[in-house]
Amino acid sequence: MDASIFRLRLADVLACCVMALLFLGVLMVQSAAMNVTGEPSWQWTSRGAKHLLYAGLALIAFFVVGQVDYQKLNTRRVRRAPVVWLLAISAVACVLVLIPGVGIEVNGARRWLPLLGIQVQPSELGKWGLVLFLAWWLANRPMDMERFWLGYVPTLVPIGVICLLVVIQDFGTAALIGLCSVTMLLAGRVKIWHLGVTLPPALAGAFWFVASEPYRWRRMTAFLDPWSNPKTDGYHMIQSLLSFSSGGIAGRGLGNGVQKLGYLPEDTTDFIFAVICEEMGLFGALLTIALYMGILYVAWRLIRQPRDSFGRMLAFGVASMIGLQAAINIAVATVSVPTKGLALPLVSAGGSGLIITCCALGLLYSVARHQRPAEAWELPLEPPKRHRLSRSAADSRQQAPGDGSQAAPAV
Amino acid sequence: MHPSDAIPFSPRRAGVVLSCVAAALLCLIGRVAWLQTYGRQQTITKLERQTYMNQTQFARRGTIFDATGNVLAGTVQNQALFVDPKFMFECFLDQGLTPTQIQERIGDLADLIDYDRAELMNLLDERSESRFVRLMDSVSEEYIDAVRELGIPGVGFTPVHQRFYPMGSLAAHVLGGVGTEGKGLEGIELKYESVLAGRNGYKRTMKDARRRGIAVAAEDYLPPQHGKHIILTIDANIQMIAEQELEATCMQFRAKAGECVVMDPLTGAVLAMASYPAYHPQHLEDSTADRRTNRAIVIPFEPGSTAKPFIVGPALKWGITRLDEVWPLPRGGGYKSSLRSKLVTDVHYYGPLPTWDILVKSSNIGMAMLGERMGKERIREALASFGFGRPTGVELYGEDPGLLRPASQWGNADVISTVQGYAMLVTPMQLARAMSVYANGGRLVQPHLLRGILEPDGRIHQTAPSTPWEQLPEVVDTYTAREMRRVLADVPLRGTGRAIKSKTYNIFGKTGTAHVAHNGNYNESSYTSSFVGGAPFERPRLVVAFIIHEPDRSIAHFGGTVSAPGAANVLERSLKYLQVPPSPELDLPPEHIRGLLYAFDPKVYRKPQAQLAAARD
């Protein structure tokens, strides 16, 4: 890597983006949680203070996880692989949360699980567990992915299990997990026709799931015309739209938002983007989206490096999940897609989810910090000779002398 | 096969996916920008409605004072009773009341506020989605407590401004009245709407979702500008005297209508302006438009003999005749004028009379002879110089200019008609102003009702016409004015106005009895009886025009018997109220005229000793 202090390393870009998003989150959660009926002097609100604490913990988690070499997760043996265990624990948690005595019900949805005094959303665990698992599975390929029944279909089993477990609690997260999984399968070089065969049934299942209950269908289509039911299904969307018109291009100024004063529901969580735009105008939107684009850029640079597939897969998976979730959240806030209960990653208030997301981003940080060449066993067994030569030539050209020490095989 | 295709990761596919996500984010920036600009147009009004409470800060309507500081029309703050039916029914449902119980509760309210139970129930039922139904405009304090004790949800009070006329129907036609919205509908209230109304302010309060007010930005608050107060030239006491006398006269003679205008001859300030029948400005809706007509300036009529002095005066000024000129009047049988085929008749035939007695005895034949000599141009000029045929310019809407056609349109017969006060239309206000000319020494004053405008901060704008005396149009010279006044002072003593019993003040004036034209024909049974005059003769303080329309002929119909006593009472009572000392005995007519007068008797000028003593004190 370049030693010049004038050139940001990818890891630093990532850390900056993460820190900026966390800071933005603290700022906006505090602003959204403030109201004018309390103390006249400025003070931390309870939600703001709690979020500050979680953001601090999340940042620590980000750096701690970033210190750990991600390769420790990458073991060839299935039974020893931590990612498999992580996925199994997530699946169990997703089952546990459904048990009435164990899961905690908030706002009519049983989505929370008490764990060491804090509440954890198993869907978050499942989400990231699946990303890790898929990155490991697709990079190591314990089965032959060229084959449909003995390679591709078994890959779908964990995806299906997690999606089905999550969809019971939260359709939005399940859809996000499904979508992210598809992108990872794409990047993991599964055959297009395999995907082509399995996607239509999955979509049909999702469609059936939505269409089977009239209230789900109504909520799904409400975004097309929120004004037809302004008091019920359209209320969230109308209030979000009003936030954008309230702020205008210039914004009302930090803390001056009106919509947070009881009009906009979920103002510190799902609809925090609307609060950002009301108070900071187009600048707020540009800033937020630029920071997510920064994370995507880091991942994009990392996956183009000639390095181990697990690292690339991991970087891609994490970035894809973050990017998709941000895009869907913003699309929901701007009433471009149906309303789903998805947080704006790193910004929305929501304790445990924030820490888990930061742990995942810590892995991305770790990938950026620990650069490795492609492992010998990751290369195809019988590649054409000409290409192999050119590939090793490219490897030797791109490898900086100082990185040689890190290039130890991890087996 | 590309070498990178061999590894289990496809950077190309991954790059495409990440690019797609990035592209989606970029599109969302566009969406945000659209929502913040063009998309804003559709939602901004909704946002305004949701976020702000708009309250009107009602301006208080200005008070109308009379010249002495009495309040003629004021504004008080009252409580209006309103109901929020939507909220009420919601609360009833929450309380789990049955329809019968609900009806019972609403019935309790109806009983309390004098509403029909079924009517109130229907009203609330019809507007059950409404948030504001006003039930009562002004609720007294006891009611407020009683209604509160009922504890019906959704029933509340809101302060409203209410126009109040503490003097009742006094000066109703001058004041006019206001509608339910508080806007002037008639009279001064209408004419000076913009002055009285002030300007409502507003307050735009930002509120949170629970409708709690949060903040009012400086630009969102405009305090109301209360209306300015108006000070009239009307004197409530004189107005009251005028109304009482007018009503008493009209009742006594069962007249259809009547008007009385009292004016200060020196300034043109209207001290009283009354029309009969009157109405109560507090309850405009109870009166007909006919009743609300300010007859004193709106309804012109043919004055009859009261117009005669305004022809004789200029004739004296121009030297066409002299007061001691004796006219060869017939001793009976009427007079055949060369200008008209119909005979000119008099009520009494006295034989030859000097010009003095032509006026005092109101001889039509004498006037016809004078008219023949003057010609139509000069007659018209004489009348026009007193302001007939054009509006007086008093500050009220709907003033009638009267009718005085150009001389070129007159036929020969019109000369004879006009000198008797026919073929022309005047308003009581015009008559009062014309008499002011003789009363003040020959100048045509500007009648006005507005003395000043009192700003809320205490400053007073003088609005009365401020034309200097010298610049007022001189109709007759001072000498002629005094001469005419002296002639007219004989009317109550020796002439047509002998029904006037007042000996306190020397009243001068002219009676008039005119046939009323119906569809172009003069009706023998309906008359307009009028008196226009002033007092005291020595130094006139008041001028009055007192017109009674269509008195019952079976009782009386002459101006001298119907109108003159009422007018004299108005003058005498008003002058006493103004603390004007009683007049001394009137000078006898000049010696060279005394001998020419019909049945001259100096005794009529004598005053009882007691009154003279009072005059000396």
JSON list of N, CA and C in Angstrom, two decimals, chain A residues 173-202:
[
{"chain": "A", "resi": 173, "resn": "THR", "atom": "N", "xyz": [-37.44, -7.60, 6.08]},
{"chain": "A", "resi": 173, "resn": "THR", "atom": "CA", "xyz": [-36.09, -8.13, 6.28]},
{"chain": "A", "resi": 173, "resn": "THR", "atom": "C", "xyz": [-35.90, -9.41, 5.47]},
{"chain": "A", "resi": 174, "resn": "ALA", "atom": "N", "xyz": [-36.94, -10.25, 5.45]},
{"chain": "A", "resi": 174, "resn": "ALA", "atom": "CA", "xyz": [-36.84, -11.48, 4.68]},
{"chain": "A", "resi": 174, "resn": "ALA", "atom": "C", "xyz": [-36.59, -11.18, 3.20]},
{"chain": "A", "resi": 175, "resn": "ALA", "atom": "N", "xyz": [-37.32, -10.21, 2.69]},
{"chain": "A", "resi": 175, "resn": "ALA", "atom": "CA", "xyz": [-37.13, -9.84, 1.28]},
{"chain": "A", "resi": 175, "resn": "ALA", "atom": "C", "xyz": [-35.73, -9.33, 1.05]},
{"chain": "A", "resi": 176, "resn": "LEU", "atom": "N", "xyz": [-35.25, -8.52, 2.02]},
{"chain": "A", "resi": 176, "resn": "LEU", "atom": "CA", "xyz": [-33.88, -8.01, 1.89]},
{"chain": "A", "resi": 176, "resn": "LEU", "atom": "C", "xyz": [-32.88, -9.15, 1.90]},
{"chain": "A", "resi": 177, "resn": "ILE", "atom": "N", "xyz": [-33.07, -10.11, 2.82]},
{"chain": "A", "resi": 177, "resn": "ILE", "atom": "CA", "xyz": [-32.15, -11.24, 2.90]},
{"chain": "A", "resi": 177, "resn": "ILE", "atom": "C", "xyz": [-32.18, -12.01, 1.59]},
{"chain": "A", "resi": 178, "resn": "GLY", "atom": "N", "xyz": [-33.37, -12.24, 1.06]},
{"chain": "A", "resi": 178, "resn": "GLY", "atom": "CA", "xyz": [-33.49, -12.95, -0.20]},
{"chain": "A", "resi": 178, "resn": "GLY", "atom": "C", "xyz": [-32.78, -12.23, -1.32]},
{"chain": "A", "resi": 179, "resn": "LEU", "atom": "N", "xyz": [-33.02, -10.94, -1.40]},
{"chain": "A", "resi": 179, "resn": "LEU", "atom": "CA", "xyz": [-32.41, -10.14, -2.47]},
{"chain": "A", "resi": 179, "resn": "LEU", "atom": "C", "xyz": [-30.90, -10.16, -2.36]},
{"chain": "A", "resi": 180, "resn": "CYS", "atom": "N", "xyz": [-30.40, -10.00, -1.13]},
{"chain": "A", "resi": 180, "resn": "CYS", "atom": "CA", "xyz": [-28.95, -9.99, -0.92]},
{"chain": "A", "resi": 180, "resn": "CYS", "atom": "C", "xyz": [-28.36, -11.35, -1.27]},
{"chain": "A", "resi": 181, "resn": "SER", "atom": "N", "xyz": [-29.09, -12.40, -0.91]},
{"chain": "A", "resi": 181, "resn": "SER", "atom": "CA", "xyz": [-28.60, -13.73, -1.22]},
{"chain": "A", "resi": 181, "resn": "SER", "atom": "C", "xyz": [-28.47, -13.93, -2.72]},
{"chain": "A", "resi": 182, "resn": "VAL", "atom": "N", "xyz": [-29.46, -13.43, -3.46]},
{"chain": "A", "resi": 182, "resn": "VAL", "atom": "CA", "xyz": [-29.40, -13.57, -4.92]},
{"chain": "A", "resi": 182, "resn": "VAL", "atom": "C", "xyz": [-28.16, -12.87, -5.47]},
{"chain": "A", "resi": 183, "resn": "THR", "atom": "N", "xyz": [-27.87, -11.65, -4.94]},
{"chain": "A", "resi": 183, "resn": "THR", "atom": "CA", "xyz": [-26.69, -10.95, -5.44]},
{"chain": "A", "resi": 183, "resn": "THR", "atom": "C", "xyz": [-25.43, -11.74, -5.11]},
{"chain": "A", "resi": 184, "resn": "MET", "atom": "N", "xyz": [-25.42, -12.36, -3.93]},
{"chain": "A", "resi": 184, "resn": "MET", "atom": "CA", "xyz": [-24.22, -13.14, -3.57]},
{"chain": "A", "resi": 184, "resn": "MET", "atom": "C", "xyz": [-24.09, -14.38, -4.41]},
{"chain": "A", "resi": 185, "resn": "LEU", "atom": "N", "xyz": [-25.24, -15.01, -4.71]},
{"chain": "A", "resi": 185, "resn": "LEU", "atom": "CA", "xyz": [-25.18, -16.17, -5.59]},
{"chain": "A", "resi": 185, "resn": "LEU", "atom": "C", "xyz": [-24.66, -15.78, -6.96]},
{"chain": "A", "resi": 186, "resn": "LEU", "atom": "N", "xyz": [-25.11, -14.59, -7.41]},
{"chain": "A", "resi": 186, "resn": "LEU", "atom": "CA", "xyz": [-24.64, -14.09, -8.70]},
{"chain": "A", "resi": 186, "resn": "LEU", "atom": "C", "xyz": [-23.13, -13.91, -8.67]},
{"chain": "A", "resi": 187, "resn": "ALA", "atom": "N", "xyz": [-22.68, -13.22, -7.61]},
{"chain": "A", "resi": 187, "resn": "ALA", "atom": "CA", "xyz": [-21.25, -12.96, -7.51]},
{"chain": "A", "resi": 187, "resn": "ALA", "atom": "C", "xyz": [-20.48, -14.24, -7.29]},
{"chain": "A", "resi": 188, "resn": "GLY", "atom": "N", "xyz": [-21.15, -15.22, -6.66]},
{"chain": "A", "resi": 188, "resn": "GLY", "atom": "CA", "xyz": [-20.47, -16.50, -6.39]},
{"chain": "A", "resi": 188, "resn": "GLY", "atom": "C", "xyz": [-20.45, -17.41, -7.60]},
{"chain": "A", "resi": 189, "resn": "ARG", "atom": "N", "xyz": [-20.79, -16.84, -8.72]},
{"chain": "A", "resi": 189, "resn": "ARG", "atom": "CA", "xyz": [-20.62, -17.55, -9.99]},
{"chain": "A", "resi": 189, "resn": "ARG", "atom": "C", "xyz": [-21.48, -18.82, -10.07]},
{"chain": "A", "resi": 190, "resn": "VAL", "atom": "N", "xyz": [-22.69, -18.76, -9.55]},
{"chain": "A", "resi": 190, "resn": "VAL", "atom": "CA", "xyz": [-23.58, -19.90, -9.82]},
{"chain": "A", "resi": 190, "resn": "VAL", "atom": "C", "xyz": [-24.06, -19.76, -11.25]},
{"chain": "A", "resi": 191, "resn": "LYS", "atom": "N", "xyz": [-24.52, -20.85, -11.78]},
{"chain": "A", "resi": 191, "resn": "LYS", "atom": "CA", "xyz": [-24.96, -20.80, -13.17]},
{"chain": "A", "resi": 191, "resn": "LYS", "atom": "C", "xyz": [-26.24, -19.97, -13.27]},
{"chain": "A", "resi": 192, "resn": "ILE", "atom": "N", "xyz": [-26.29, -19.16, -14.30]},
{"chain": "A", "resi": 192, "resn": "ILE", "atom": "CA", "xyz": [-27.43, -18.26, -14.46]},
{"chain": "A", "resi": 192, "resn": "ILE", "atom": "C", "xyz": [-28.73, -19.05, -14.58]},
{"chain": "A", "resi": 193, "resn": "TRP", "atom": "N", "xyz": [-28.63, -20.20, -15.29]},
{"chain": "A", "resi": 193, "resn": "TRP", "atom": "CA", "xyz": [-29.89, -20.95, -15.47]},
{"chain": "A", "resi": 193, "resn": "TRP", "atom": "C", "xyz": [-30.37, -21.59, -14.20]},
{"chain": "A", "resi": 194, "resn": "HIS", "atom": "N", "xyz": [-29.41, -21.88, -13.31]},
{"chain": "A", "resi": 194, "resn": "HIS", "atom": "CA", "xyz": [-29.83, -22.37, -11.99]},
{"chain": "A", "resi": 194, "resn": "HIS", "atom": "C", "xyz": [-30.69, -21.32, -11.31]},
{"chain": "A", "resi": 195, "resn": "LEU", "atom": "N", "xyz": [-30.18, -20.10, -11.31]},
{"chain": "A", "resi": 195, "resn": "LEU", "atom": "CA", "xyz": [-30.93, -19.00, -10.71]},
{"chain": "A", "resi": 195, "resn": "LEU", "atom": "C", "xyz": [-32.25, -18.80, -11.42]},
{"chain": "A", "resi": 196, "resn": "GLY", "atom": "N", "xyz": [-32.15, -18.88, -12.76]},
{"chain": "A", "resi": 196, "resn": "GLY", "atom": "CA", "xyz": [-33.34, -18.66, -13.58]},
{"chain": "A", "resi": 196, "resn": "GLY", "atom": "C", "xyz": [-34.44, -19.65, -13.26]},
{"chain": "A", "resi": 197, "resn": "VAL", "atom": "N", "xyz": [-34.05, -20.85, -12.91]},
{"chain": "A", "resi": 197, "resn": "VAL", "atom": "CA", "xyz": [-35.05, -21.87, -12.60]},
{"chain": "A", "resi": 197, "resn": "VAL", "atom": "C", "xyz": [-35.65, -21.64, -11.22]},
{"chain": "A", "resi": 198, "resn": "THR", "atom": "N", "xyz": [-34.83, -21.20, -10.28]},
{"chain": "A", "resi": 198, "resn": "THR", "atom": "CA", "xyz": [-35.33, -21.13, -8.89]},
{"chain": "A", "resi": 198, "resn": "THR", "atom": "C", "xyz": [-35.95, -19.78, -8.53]},
{"chain": "A", "resi": 199, "resn": "LEU", "atom": "N", "xyz": [-35.58, -18.72, -9.23]},
{"chain": "A", "resi": 199, "resn": "LEU", "atom": "CA", "xyz": [-36.12, -17.42, -8.85]},
{"chain": "A", "resi": 199, "resn": "LEU", "atom": "C", "xyz": [-37.64, -17.30, -9.02]},
{"chain": "A", "resi": 200, "resn": "PRO", "atom": "N", "xyz": [-38.18, -17.72, -10.20]},
{"chain": "A", "resi": 200, "resn": "PRO", "atom": "CA", "xyz": [-39.64, -17.55, -10.37]},
{"chain": "A", "resi": 200, "resn": "PRO", "atom": "C", "xyz": [-40.46, -18.20, -9.27]},
{"chain": "A", "resi": 201, "resn": "PRO", "atom": "N", "xyz": [-40.14, -19.45, -8.84]},
{"chain": "A", "resi": 201, "resn": "PRO", "atom": "CA", "xyz": [-40.94, -20.00, -7.73]},
{"chain": "A", "resi": 201, "resn": "PRO", "atom": "C", "xyz": [-40.80, -19.19, -6.45]},
{"chain": "A", "resi": 202, "resn": "ALA", "atom": "N", "xyz": [-39.59, -18.70, -6.19]},
{"chain": "A", "resi": 202, "resn": "ALA", "atom": "CA", "xyz": [-39.39, -17.90, -4.98]},
{"chain": "A", "resi": 202, "resn": "ALA", "atom": "C", "xyz": [-40.22, -16.63, -5.03]}
]
